[in-house]
PDB file of C-alpha atoms in Angstrom:
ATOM      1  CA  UNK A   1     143.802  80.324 105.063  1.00 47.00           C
ATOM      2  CA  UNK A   2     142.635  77.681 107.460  1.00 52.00           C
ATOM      3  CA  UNK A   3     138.689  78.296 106.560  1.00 59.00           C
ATOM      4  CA  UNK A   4     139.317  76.218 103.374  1.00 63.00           C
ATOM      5  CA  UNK A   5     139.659  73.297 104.854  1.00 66.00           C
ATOM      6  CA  UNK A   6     137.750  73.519 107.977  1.00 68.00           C
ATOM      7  CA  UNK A   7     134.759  71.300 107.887  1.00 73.00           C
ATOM      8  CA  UNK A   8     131.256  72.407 109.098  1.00 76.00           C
ATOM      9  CA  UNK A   9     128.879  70.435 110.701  1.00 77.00           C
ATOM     10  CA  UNK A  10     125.269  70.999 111.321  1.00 75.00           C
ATOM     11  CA  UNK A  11     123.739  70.077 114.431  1.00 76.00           C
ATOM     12  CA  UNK A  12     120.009  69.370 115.020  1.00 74.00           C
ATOM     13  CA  UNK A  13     118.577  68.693 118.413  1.00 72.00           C
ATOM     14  CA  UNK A  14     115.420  67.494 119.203  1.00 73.00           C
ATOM     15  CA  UNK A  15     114.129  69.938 121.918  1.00 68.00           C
ATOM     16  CA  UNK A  16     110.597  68.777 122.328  1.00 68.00           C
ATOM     17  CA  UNK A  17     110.540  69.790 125.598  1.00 69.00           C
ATOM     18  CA  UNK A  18     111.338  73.032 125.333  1.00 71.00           C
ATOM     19  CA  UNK A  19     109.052  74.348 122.286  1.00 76.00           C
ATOM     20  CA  UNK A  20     106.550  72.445 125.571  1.00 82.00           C
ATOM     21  CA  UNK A  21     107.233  75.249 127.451  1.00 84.00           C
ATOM     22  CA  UNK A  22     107.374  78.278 125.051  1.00 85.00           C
ATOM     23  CA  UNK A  23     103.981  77.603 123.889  1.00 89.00           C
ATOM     24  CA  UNK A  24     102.199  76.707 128.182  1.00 91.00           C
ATOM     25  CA  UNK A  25     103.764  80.609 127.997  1.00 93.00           C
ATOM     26  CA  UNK A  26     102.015  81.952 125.015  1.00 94.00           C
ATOM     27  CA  UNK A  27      99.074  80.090 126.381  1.00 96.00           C
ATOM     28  CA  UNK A  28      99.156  81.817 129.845  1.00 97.00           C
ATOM     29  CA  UNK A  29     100.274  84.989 127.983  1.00 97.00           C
ATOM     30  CA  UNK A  30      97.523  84.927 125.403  1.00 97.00           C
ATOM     31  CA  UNK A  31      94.760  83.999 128.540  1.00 97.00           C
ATOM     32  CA  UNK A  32      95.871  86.911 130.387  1.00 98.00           C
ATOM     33  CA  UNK A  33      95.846  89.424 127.599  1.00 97.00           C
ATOM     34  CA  UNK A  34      92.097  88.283 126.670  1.00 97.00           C
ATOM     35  CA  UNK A  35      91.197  88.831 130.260  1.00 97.00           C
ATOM     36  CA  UNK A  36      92.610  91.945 130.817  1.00 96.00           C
ATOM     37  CA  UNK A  37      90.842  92.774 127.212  1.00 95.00           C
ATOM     38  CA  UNK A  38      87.598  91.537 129.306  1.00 92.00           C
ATOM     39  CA  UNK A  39      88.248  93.600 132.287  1.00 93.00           C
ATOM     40  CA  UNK A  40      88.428  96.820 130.299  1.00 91.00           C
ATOM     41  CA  UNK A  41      85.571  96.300 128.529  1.00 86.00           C
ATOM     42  CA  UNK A  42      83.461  95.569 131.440  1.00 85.00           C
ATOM     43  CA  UNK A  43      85.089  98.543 133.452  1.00 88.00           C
ATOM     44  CA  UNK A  44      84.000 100.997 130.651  1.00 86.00           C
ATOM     45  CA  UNK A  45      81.455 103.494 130.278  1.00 89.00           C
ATOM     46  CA  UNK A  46      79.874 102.128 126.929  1.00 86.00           C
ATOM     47  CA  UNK A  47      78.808  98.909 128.634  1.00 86.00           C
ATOM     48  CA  UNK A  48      77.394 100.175 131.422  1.00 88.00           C
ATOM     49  CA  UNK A  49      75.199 102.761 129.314  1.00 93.00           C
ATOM     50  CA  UNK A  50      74.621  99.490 126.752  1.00 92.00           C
ATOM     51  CA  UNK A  51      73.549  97.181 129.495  1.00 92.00           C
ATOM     52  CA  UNK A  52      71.052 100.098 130.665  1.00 94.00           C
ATOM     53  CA  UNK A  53      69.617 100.266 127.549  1.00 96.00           C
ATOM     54  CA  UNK A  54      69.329  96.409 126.780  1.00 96.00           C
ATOM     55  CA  UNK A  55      67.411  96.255 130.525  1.00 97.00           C
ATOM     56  CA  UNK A  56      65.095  99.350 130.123  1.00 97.00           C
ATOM     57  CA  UNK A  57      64.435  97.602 126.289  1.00 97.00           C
ATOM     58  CA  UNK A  58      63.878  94.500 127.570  1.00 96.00           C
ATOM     59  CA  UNK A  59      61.859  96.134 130.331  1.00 95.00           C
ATOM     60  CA  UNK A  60      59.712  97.576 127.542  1.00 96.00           C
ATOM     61  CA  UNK A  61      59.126  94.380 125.442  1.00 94.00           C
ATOM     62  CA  UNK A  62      58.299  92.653 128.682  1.00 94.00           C
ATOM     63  CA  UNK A  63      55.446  94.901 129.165  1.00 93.00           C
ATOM     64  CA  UNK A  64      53.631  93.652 125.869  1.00 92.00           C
ATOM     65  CA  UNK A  65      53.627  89.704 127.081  1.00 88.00           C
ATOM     66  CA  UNK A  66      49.754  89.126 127.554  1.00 82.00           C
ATOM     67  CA  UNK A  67      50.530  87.413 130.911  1.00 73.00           C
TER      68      UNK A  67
END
């Protein structure tokens, strides 16, 4: 067999440049997920009803400043 005398090499490259690039594209991935995340939220019926509430609470509280 010719695998017992073969000799194997290792090679290591420096690719600095490319793990760069991988991670500017998990960046833009990761910002785009987070504001499609934000869209959804703010498209949904839960915040609307929330933000209602928060004003008409806030509306209430208002009404017991002295001024």
């Amino acid at each position: 067999m010719l695998n017992d005398n073969r000799q194997q090499y290792v090679i290591q490259t420096d690719s600095t440049k490319e793990d760069g690039l991988g991670k500017v594209f998990a960046f833009i991935f990761v910002v785009a997920m987070f504001l499609a995340f934000v869209q959804e939220v703010l498209e949904s019926a839960w915040y609307r009803d929330s933000m209602v509430w928060l004003n008409e609470t806030a509306t209430y509280l208002a009404g017991f400043w002295p001024f």
